[in-house]
Tab-separated table of C-alpha atoms and ligand atoms in Angstrom:
chain	number	residue	atom	x	y	z
A	1	MET	CA	-0.025	0.034	-0.032
A	2	THR	CA	1.293	3.372	-0.867
A	3	ALA	CA	-0.098	6.760	0.924
A	4	ALA	CA	-3.062	8.316	-0.930
A	5	GLY	CA	-2.041	9.902	-4.213
A	6	VAL	CA	1.629	8.721	-4.014
A	7	LEU	CA	2.570	6.373	-6.746
A	8	ARG	CA	5.495	3.933	-6.680
A	9	ALA	CA	8.438	4.748	-9.020
A	10	PRO	CA	11.194	2.371	-10.095
A	11	ALA	CA	14.416	2.568	-8.139
A	12	ALA	CA	16.760	4.937	-10.169
A	13	VAL	CA	20.182	3.714	-11.066
A	14	GLY	CA	23.462	5.693	-10.798
A	15	GLY	CA	23.935	6.125	-14.629
A	16	ALA	CA	23.312	4.701	-18.257
A	17	ARG	CA	25.801	4.269	-20.818
A	18	ILE	CA	26.131	3.090	-24.361
A	19	LEU	CA	27.146	-0.797	-24.049
A	20	GLY	CA	27.537	-1.484	-27.714
A	21	VAL	CA	27.187	0.126	-31.340
A	22	GLY	CA	26.472	-1.561	-34.680
A	23	ALA	CA	25.972	-0.457	-38.289
A	24	TYR	CA	24.317	-1.480	-41.616
A	25	ARG	CA	25.553	0.090	-44.796
A	26	PRO	CA	23.539	-0.978	-48.013
A	27	SER	CA	25.460	-2.809	-50.587
A	28	ARG	CA	24.907	-0.627	-53.585
A	29	VAL	CA	27.657	2.356	-53.606
A	30	VAL	CA	26.511	5.373	-55.905
A	31	ASP	CA	29.316	7.587	-56.831
A	32	ASN	CA	28.820	11.146	-58.047
A	33	HIS	CA	29.184	10.537	-61.919
A	34	GLU	CA	26.064	8.356	-61.621
A	35	LEU	CA	23.939	11.406	-60.007
A	36	ALA	CA	25.454	14.396	-61.875
A	37	PRO	CA	23.766	14.319	-65.419
A	38	ALA	CA	20.224	14.550	-63.787
A	39	ILE	CA	21.217	17.609	-61.767
A	40	ASP	CA	23.554	19.242	-64.339
A	41	SER	CA	26.331	18.766	-61.792
A	42	SER	CA	29.797	17.323	-61.576
A	43	ASP	CA	31.949	15.029	-59.284
A	44	GLU	CA	34.095	17.852	-58.823
A	45	TRP	CA	31.270	20.333	-57.812
A	46	ILE	CA	29.508	17.996	-55.404
A	47	ARG	CA	32.993	16.926	-53.487
A	48	ARG	CA	33.881	20.700	-53.030
A	49	ARG	CA	30.532	21.819	-51.909
A	50	SER	CA	29.691	18.837	-49.908
A	51	GLY	CA	32.718	16.721	-49.323
A	52	ILE	CA	30.496	13.675	-50.613
A	53	ALA	CA	32.320	11.147	-52.896
A	54	THR	CA	29.823	8.360	-52.683
A	55	ARG	CA	26.937	7.341	-50.743
A	56	ARG	CA	24.932	3.963	-50.468
A	57	PHE	CA	21.175	3.376	-52.038
A	58	ALA	CA	19.499	0.664	-50.552
A	59	ALA	CA	17.880	-2.174	-52.809
A	60	PRO	CA	14.231	-3.034	-52.231
A	61	ASP	CA	14.983	-5.990	-49.911
A	62	GLU	CA	17.123	-3.483	-47.964
A	63	THR	CA	13.993	-1.999	-46.034
A	64	LEU	CA	14.053	0.242	-43.327
A	65	VAL	CA	13.171	-2.106	-40.795
A	66	ALA	CA	15.784	-4.996	-42.291
A	67	MET	CA	18.774	-2.449	-42.285
A	68	ALA	CA	17.591	-1.354	-38.641
A	69	ALA	CA	17.583	-4.736	-37.551
A	70	ALA	CA	20.916	-5.844	-38.964
A	71	ALA	CA	22.154	-2.591	-37.177
A	72	ALA	CA	20.576	-3.436	-33.733
A	73	LEU	CA	21.705	-7.157	-33.692
A	74	LYS	CA	25.367	-6.066	-34.168
A	75	ALA	CA	24.959	-3.563	-31.396
A	76	LEU	CA	23.478	-6.290	-29.015
A	77	ALA	CA	26.396	-8.458	-30.015
A	78	HIS	CA	28.816	-6.027	-29.267
A	79	ALA	CA	27.103	-5.033	-25.829
A	80	GLY	CA	26.935	-8.709	-24.898
A	81	VAL	CA	23.052	-7.995	-24.289
A	82	GLU	CA	20.341	-11.059	-25.300
A	83	PRO	CA	17.455	-9.456	-27.354
A	84	GLN	CA	15.045	-10.860	-25.126
A	85	SER	CA	16.513	-8.792	-22.354
A	86	VAL	CA	15.601	-5.524	-24.341
A	87	ASP	CA	12.625	-3.481	-22.556
A	88	THR	CA	12.513	-0.861	-25.168
A	89	VAL	CA	13.319	-0.177	-28.780
A	90	ILE	CA	13.379	3.378	-30.108
A	91	LEU	CA	13.557	3.823	-33.947
A	92	ALA	CA	14.541	7.355	-35.193
A	93	THR	CA	13.504	7.649	-38.737
A	94	MET	CA	12.087	10.182	-41.090
A	95	SER	CA	11.781	8.067	-44.112
A	96	HIS	CA	9.229	5.402	-42.528
A	97	LEU	CA	6.456	5.940	-45.283
A	98	GLU	CA	3.558	4.515	-43.493
A	99	GLN	CA	1.578	6.664	-41.049
A	100	SER	CA	0.497	3.474	-39.303
A	101	PRO	CA	1.607	1.052	-37.972
A	102	PRO	CA	4.841	2.262	-36.708
A	103	ALA	CA	7.956	0.648	-37.789
A	104	ALA	CA	9.461	-0.087	-34.243
A	105	PRO	CA	7.289	-3.012	-33.274
A	106	ARG	CA	8.319	-4.935	-36.406
A	107	LEU	CA	11.930	-4.197	-35.696
A	108	ALA	CA	11.435	-5.463	-32.179
A	109	ARG	CA	10.018	-8.678	-33.573
A	110	GLN	CA	12.796	-9.122	-35.977
A	111	ILE	CA	15.578	-8.716	-33.466
A	112	GLY	CA	14.027	-11.189	-30.983
A	113	ALA	CA	12.621	-8.544	-28.676
A	114	ALA	CA	9.045	-9.096	-29.465
A	115	GLU	CA	7.545	-8.027	-26.279
A	116	ALA	CA	9.610	-4.968	-25.963
A	117	GLY	CA	7.934	-1.365	-25.777
A	118	ALA	CA	8.656	0.024	-29.403
A	119	VAL	CA	8.184	3.449	-30.551
A	120	ASP	CA	9.202	5.334	-33.642
A	121	LEU	CA	10.689	8.884	-32.975
A	122	GLY	CA	10.650	11.591	-35.478
A	123	ALA	CA	12.995	14.540	-35.221
A	124	ALA	CA	14.398	14.313	-38.553
A	125	CYS	CA	18.469	14.132	-38.833
A	126	ALA	CA	18.385	15.268	-35.061
A	127	GLY	CA	16.417	11.943	-34.374
A	128	PHE	CA	19.068	9.758	-32.945
A	129	CYS	CA	20.365	12.053	-30.536
A	130	HIS	CA	16.878	12.788	-29.180
A	131	ALA	CA	16.273	9.123	-29.028
A	132	LEU	CA	19.493	8.555	-27.115
A	133	ALA	CA	18.338	11.081	-24.695
A	134	VAL	CA	15.135	9.287	-23.952
A	135	ALA	CA	16.854	6.075	-23.734
A	136	ASP	CA	19.089	7.480	-20.965
A	137	GLY	CA	16.300	8.882	-19.094
A	138	LEU	CA	14.593	5.495	-19.255
A	139	VAL	CA	17.598	3.671	-17.909
A	140	ARG	CA	18.539	6.069	-15.225
A	141	SER	CA	14.981	6.310	-13.928
A	142	GLY	CA	14.951	2.535	-13.681
A	143	HIS	CA	11.932	2.356	-16.080
A	144	SER	CA	14.192	0.355	-18.610
A	145	ARG	CA	17.152	-2.000	-18.228
A	146	TYR	CA	18.175	-2.149	-21.906
A	147	VAL	CA	16.977	0.220	-24.858
A	148	VAL	CA	18.012	-0.361	-28.260
A	149	VAL	CA	18.257	2.862	-30.042
A	150	VAL	CA	18.316	3.006	-33.803
A	151	GLY	CA	18.587	5.524	-36.710
A	152	SER	CA	17.507	4.138	-40.110
A	153	GLU	CA	17.042	5.721	-43.267
A	154	ARG	CA	15.964	5.041	-46.856
A	155	MET	CA	16.442	8.839	-48.097
A	156	SER	CA	16.676	7.703	-51.561
A	157	ASP	CA	12.780	6.995	-51.397
A	158	LEU	CA	12.337	10.552	-50.392
A	159	VAL	CA	14.752	12.568	-52.667
A	160	ASP	CA	14.049	13.630	-56.181
A	161	PRO	CA	16.920	12.468	-58.426
A	162	ALA	CA	16.415	15.866	-60.392
A	163	ASP	CA	16.511	18.051	-57.552
A	164	ARG	CA	19.775	19.831	-57.571
A	165	GLY	CA	19.815	20.894	-53.739
A	166	THR	CA	19.354	17.434	-52.282
A	167	ALA	CA	19.874	14.638	-55.111
A	168	PHE	CA	23.482	14.071	-54.611
A	169	LEU	CA	23.321	14.961	-50.785
A	170	PHE	CA	21.374	12.076	-49.163
A	171	GLY	CA	22.239	8.446	-48.773
A	172	ASP	CA	20.622	5.284	-47.091
A	173	GLY	CA	21.703	3.359	-44.085
A	174	ALA	CA	21.165	2.208	-40.178
A	175	GLY	CA	23.325	2.593	-36.937
A	176	ALA	CA	22.312	1.483	-33.433
A	177	VAL	CA	23.567	1.399	-30.060
A	178	VAL	CA	22.287	-0.533	-26.914
A	179	VAL	CA	21.833	1.704	-23.688
A	180	GLY	CA	22.048	0.036	-20.323
A	181	PRO	CA	22.591	0.863	-16.544
A	182	ALA	CA	25.890	2.022	-15.228
A	183	ASP	CA	27.271	2.818	-12.040
A	184	THR	CA	28.033	6.575	-12.959
A	185	PRO	CA	26.565	8.586	-15.854
A	186	GLY	CA	27.910	7.588	-19.230
A	187	ILE	CA	25.613	9.711	-21.251
A	188	GLY	CA	25.781	13.542	-20.452
A	189	PRO	CA	22.765	15.766	-20.019
A	190	VAL	CA	21.089	16.422	-23.383
A	191	VAL	CA	20.773	19.965	-24.928
A	192	TRP	CA	18.097	20.163	-27.332
A	193	GLY	CA	15.840	22.476	-28.735
A	194	THR	CA	13.767	23.513	-31.798
A	195	ASP	CA	13.166	26.498	-34.034
A	196	GLY	CA	9.552	25.748	-35.491
A	197	ALA	CA	9.230	29.164	-37.020
A	198	ARG	CA	11.839	27.747	-39.597
A	199	SER	CA	9.849	24.503	-40.339
A	200	THR	CA	9.930	25.294	-44.125
A	201	VAL	CA	13.564	25.350	-44.790
A	202	ILE	CA	13.741	21.333	-44.933
A	203	ALA	CA	10.222	20.049	-45.958
A	204	HIS	CA	8.331	18.147	-48.366
A	205	SER	CA	7.464	19.687	-51.927
A	206	THR	CA	3.813	18.927	-51.119
A	207	PRO	CA	1.679	17.470	-48.213
A	208	TRP	CA	0.785	13.901	-48.427
A	209	THR	CA	-2.607	14.972	-48.164
A	210	ALA	CA	-2.339	16.257	-51.715
A	211	LEU	CA	-2.164	12.502	-52.994
A	212	ARG	CA	-5.888	11.900	-51.374
A	213	PRO	CA	-8.778	11.452	-53.785
A	214	ALA	CA	-11.067	14.306	-53.563
A	215	ARG	CA	-13.448	13.890	-51.018
A	216	PRO	CA	-17.117	13.621	-52.279
A	217	SER	CA	-19.043	17.064	-52.283
A	218	ALA	CA	-22.259	18.071	-53.622
A	219	ASP	CA	-20.395	19.190	-56.944
A	220	HIS	CA	-18.422	15.931	-57.154
A	221	PRO	CA	-20.691	13.047	-55.582
A	222	ALA	CA	-18.842	9.813	-54.905
A	223	GLU	CA	-18.710	7.120	-57.600
A	224	PRO	CA	-18.022	4.118	-55.710
A	225	ARG	CA	-16.136	1.612	-57.688
A	226	ALA	CA	-15.837	-1.934	-56.233
A	227	ASP	CA	-12.766	-2.686	-58.310
A	228	HIS	CA	-10.747	0.361	-57.362
A	229	PRO	CA	-12.458	2.648	-54.738
A	230	ALA	CA	-9.700	5.096	-54.127
A	231	GLU	CA	-8.511	5.657	-57.540
A	232	PRO	CA	-6.678	8.919	-57.339
A	233	PRO	CA	-7.726	11.844	-59.560
A	234	ALA	CA	-6.080	12.499	-62.859
A	235	ASP	CA	-4.591	15.769	-61.635
A	236	ARG	CA	-2.734	14.063	-58.711
A	237	PRO	CA	0.401	15.892	-57.853
A	238	ALA	CA	3.593	14.218	-57.955
A	239	TRP	CA	5.072	12.184	-55.142
A	240	PRO	CA	5.969	14.668	-52.380
A	241	THR	CA	9.940	14.643	-52.323
A	242	LEU	CA	12.265	16.497	-49.765
A	243	ARG	CA	13.011	20.129	-50.348
A	244	MET	CA	15.923	22.106	-48.725
A	245	ASP	CA	16.836	25.683	-48.669
A	246	GLY	CA	20.563	24.729	-48.537
A	247	PRO	CA	22.348	27.658	-48.039
A	248	ALA	CA	19.772	28.806	-45.032
A	249	VAL	CA	20.311	25.494	-43.255
A	250	PHE	CA	24.144	25.697	-43.987
A	251	ARG	CA	24.164	29.354	-42.324
A	252	TRP	CA	22.124	28.172	-39.150
A	253	ALA	CA	24.010	24.983	-38.841
A	254	VAL	CA	27.677	26.431	-38.616
A	255	ALA	CA	26.471	28.649	-35.875
A	256	ALA	CA	24.138	26.234	-34.006
A	257	VAL	CA	26.442	23.208	-34.004
A	258	PRO	CA	29.273	24.675	-32.128
A	259	ARG	CA	26.748	26.507	-29.438
A	260	ILE	CA	25.129	23.138	-29.150
A	261	GLY	CA	28.447	21.415	-28.642
A	262	ARG	CA	29.691	24.036	-26.192
A	263	GLU	CA	26.425	23.881	-24.113
A	264	ALA	CA	26.601	19.870	-24.205
A	265	LEU	CA	30.159	19.959	-22.927
A	266	ALA	CA	29.407	22.372	-20.088
A	267	ALA	CA	26.407	20.534	-19.065
A	268	ALA	CA	28.353	17.287	-18.977
A	269	GLY	CA	31.482	19.229	-17.126
A	270	VAL	CA	33.768	18.404	-19.741
A	271	GLY	CA	36.396	20.426	-21.525
A	272	VAL	CA	37.392	19.860	-25.124
A	273	ALA	CA	40.731	18.493	-24.105
A	274	GLU	CA	39.215	15.703	-22.582
A	275	LEU	CA	37.312	14.498	-25.845
A	276	ALA	CA	38.359	11.564	-27.817
A	277	ALA	CA	35.938	12.228	-30.807
A	278	PHE	CA	33.611	14.844	-32.180
A	279	VAL	CA	30.635	13.211	-33.885
A	280	PRO	CA	28.092	15.758	-35.470
A	281	HIS	CA	25.423	14.958	-38.036
A	282	GLN	CA	27.010	14.052	-41.224
A	283	ALA	CA	25.318	16.810	-43.301
A	284	ASN	CA	28.093	18.106	-45.218
A	285	VAL	CA	31.800	17.997	-44.645
A	286	ARG	CA	32.269	21.748	-44.735
A	287	ILE	CA	29.732	21.963	-41.538
A	288	VAL	CA	31.864	19.480	-39.765
A	289	ASP	CA	34.929	21.220	-40.384
A	290	ALA	CA	33.495	24.543	-39.594
A	291	ALA	CA	32.090	23.486	-36.367
A	292	ALA	CA	35.290	21.609	-35.391
A	293	HIS	CA	37.354	24.764	-36.094
A	294	ALA	CA	34.786	26.735	-34.124
A	295	LEU	CA	35.024	24.240	-31.221
A	296	ASP	CA	38.792	24.876	-31.196
A	297	LEU	CA	39.342	20.929	-30.944
A	298	PRO	CA	42.848	19.793	-29.851
A	299	PRO	CA	44.312	17.608	-32.788
A	300	HIS	CA	43.988	14.551	-30.839
A	301	VAL	CA	40.121	14.854	-31.083
A	302	ALA	CA	38.976	12.232	-33.902
A	303	VAL	CA	36.337	14.419	-36.040
A	304	ALA	CA	33.935	11.976	-37.739
A	305	ARG	CA	33.633	12.545	-41.614
A	306	ASP	CA	31.715	9.505	-42.565
A	307	VAL	CA	29.782	11.893	-44.975
A	308	THR	CA	32.535	11.545	-47.667
A	309	ASP	CA	31.372	7.904	-48.387
A	310	ALA	CA	27.941	7.574	-46.786
A	311	GLY	CA	26.342	10.917	-47.686
A	312	ASN	CA	23.817	12.306	-45.373
A	313	THR	CA	22.100	9.416	-43.908
A	314	SER	CA	19.806	11.778	-41.688
A	315	ALA	CA	19.003	9.933	-38.292
A	316	ALA	CA	21.555	7.137	-39.232
A	317	SER	CA	24.514	9.403	-39.540
A	318	VAL	CA	25.918	9.823	-35.903
A	319	PRO	CA	25.421	6.127	-35.138
A	320	LEU	CA	27.094	4.991	-38.549
A	321	ALA	CA	29.929	7.614	-38.061
A	322	LEU	CA	30.416	6.476	-34.318
A	323	ASP	CA	30.664	2.773	-35.381
A	324	ARG	CA	33.345	3.480	-37.994
A	325	LEU	CA	35.415	5.536	-35.802
A	326	LEU	CA	35.183	2.387	-33.135
A	327	SER	CA	35.750	-0.106	-35.758
A	328	GLU	CA	38.813	1.728	-37.559
A	329	GLY	CA	40.531	2.084	-34.084
A	330	ALA	CA	40.421	5.879	-34.444
A	331	VAL	CA	38.903	6.037	-30.813
A	332	ALA	CA	39.493	3.725	-27.931
A	333	PRO	CA	36.603	2.192	-25.575
A	334	GLY	CA	36.042	4.503	-22.521
A	335	GLY	CA	36.983	7.676	-24.336
A	336	LEU	CA	34.477	10.628	-24.587
A	337	ALA	CA	32.573	11.610	-27.623
A	338	LEU	CA	30.543	14.899	-28.156
A	339	LEU	CA	27.420	14.091	-30.570
A	340	VAL	CA	25.362	16.726	-32.075
A	341	GLY	CA	22.312	16.141	-34.217
A	342	PHE	CA	20.633	18.855	-36.365
A	343	GLY	CA	18.062	19.289	-39.145
A	344	ALA	CA	14.673	19.667	-40.172
A	345	GLY	CA	12.324	20.972	-37.719
A	346	LEU	CA	14.392	22.808	-37.134
A	347	SER	CA	15.608	20.569	-34.502
A	348	TYR	CA	18.828	19.888	-32.581
A	349	ALA	CA	20.004	17.669	-29.896
A	350	GLY	CA	23.419	17.056	-28.349
A	351	GLN	CA	25.363	15.216	-25.711
A	352	VAL	CA	28.606	13.828	-24.528
A	353	VAL	CA	28.876	10.172	-24.304
A	354	VAL	CA	31.488	7.442	-22.909
A	355	LEU	CA	32.339	5.307	-25.966
A	356	PRO	CA	31.786	1.524	-25.452
B	401	UT7	O1	20.700	17.101	-42.769
B	401	UT7	C1	20.182	18.129	-42.349
B	401	UT7	C2	20.594	19.385	-42.476
B	401	UT7	N1	21.105	19.657	-43.709
B	401	UT7	C3	22.132	20.308	-43.942
B	401	UT7	O2	22.949	20.839	-43.073
B	401	UT7	C4	22.697	21.034	-45.570
B	401	UT7	C5	22.989	22.227	-45.507
B	401	UT7	N2	23.443	22.859	-46.921
B	401	UT7	C6	24.324	22.077	-47.620
B	401	UT7	O3	24.982	21.396	-47.255
B	401	UT7	C7	24.743	22.989	-48.859
B	401	UT7	O4	23.787	24.311	-48.980
B	401	UT7	C8	24.693	22.546	-50.075
B	401	UT7	C9	25.551	21.201	-50.214
B	401	UT7	C10	23.135	21.651	-50.210
B	401	UT7	C11	24.773	23.135	-51.353
B	401	UT7	O5	25.979	23.820	-51.338
B	401	UT7	P1	26.193	25.527	-51.194
B	401	UT7	O6	27.609	25.728	-51.140
B	401	UT7	O7	25.107	26.107	-50.121
B	401	UT7	O8	25.530	25.863	-52.884
B	401	UT7	P2	24.559	26.931	-53.290
B	401	UT7	O9	23.199	26.352	-53.266
B	401	UT7	O10	24.720	28.206	-52.680
B	401	UT7	O11	24.793	27.101	-54.582
B	401	UT7	C12	25.987	27.522	-55.402
B	401	UT7	C13	26.080	27.599	-56.703
B	401	UT7	C14	24.969	28.242	-57.282
B	401	UT7	O12	25.197	28.942	-58.408
B	401	UT7	P3	25.612	30.609	-58.373
B	401	UT7	O13	24.339	31.234	-58.063
B	401	UT7	O14	26.711	30.848	-57.370
B	401	UT7	O15	26.143	30.740	-59.797
B	401	UT7	C15	24.091	27.073	-57.604
B	401	UT7	O16	23.009	27.419	-58.648
B	401	UT7	O17	26.189	26.300	-57.176
B	401	UT7	C16	25.016	26.019	-58.019
B	401	UT7	N3	24.434	24.822	-57.690
B	401	UT7	C17	24.963	23.790	-58.347
B	401	UT7	N4	25.770	23.356	-59.139
B	401	UT7	C18	26.135	22.314	-59.589
B	401	UT7	C19	23.580	24.364	-57.075
B	401	UT7	N5	23.427	23.252	-56.680
B	401	UT7	C20	24.166	22.742	-57.650
B	401	UT7	C21	24.382	21.251	-58.048
B	401	UT7	N6	25.543	21.235	-59.130
B	401	UT7	N7	23.969	20.142	-57.393
């Protein structure tokens, strides 16, 4: 029995930390020469303006859930955590093209965590860092013991191959981490926020509702057809693809990322000299370099530049870059990494983490 109006809460634990990391990169490598003709561009321009040399595009069977599951299973193996011990699965994505059902329950089932709580989280390119903060809170508060956090994207489904501002920028892939309990905090306080006044700088060309068949009205009475009741009107607009005011986002990002980074470092009580790695969202290598310069990172800090051959993989980019730094031995387990996600919303989230 508890006192009236006072609920039981789980016992909090000392901290949470990342226990394992995993990645999945689709097999098809797409170089700039393949994309350039449709956007009247060149390999030279794309490399100079974005730093991107190649990216991966998923095949039909490399679904968002299949890629997420492959990354999550690697992260679980790295963590030494059995799938059936997972309490919660959080899938950060902006390219799951079904309003319902969410993708996370299928992901949970595919990795053998069929009874876990499982939710999709939408914060575009900042989604992974948001999801990591939620996982940290769940584990530290004692609500979940093990949380799988995945960023998985098929940006090639959203991008118009003829759009000069985005066609060369985005790529597909998935990255995952396992978060579990620790004696002391291994995930620093999150610094997050939004600027909804600038929601149109990265947005779809048209809303999905534009694809809906016209509703019956007095002028256009319904003519139900048993064989194809939802036939779209002949003047149906094209598939809504992603559009971006690149220069506006660029200007925002080069100012915002160092500020978010400094605030996340201060919140965790960490100085730049203590960092082993800087892993910002992989939007453009010029943004990565400008932020690293503004943060005045000492030379020993490894700076993630996975964008050069992954492209911008939105919510997957931070865990993909993290996985690469660890697997290539650029950083050692136990080191500190500063993560910063940013993108459509506008949304951002950053935190300092102890590497697994
Ligand atoms: O992940 C979410 C967050 N996203 C980002 O952070 C992306 C931020 N933005 C960017 O990374 C950059 O804005 C881009 C890489 C998308 C574009 O680079 P930019 O340096 O901002 O180029 P711009 O759009 O200012 O265009 C510069 C020039 C223009 O020509 P003029 O006016 O200087 O003659 C464009 O018409 O390049 C031209 N241009 C192109 N040329 C060849 C624009 N797109 C292309 C293209 N190929 N694809």
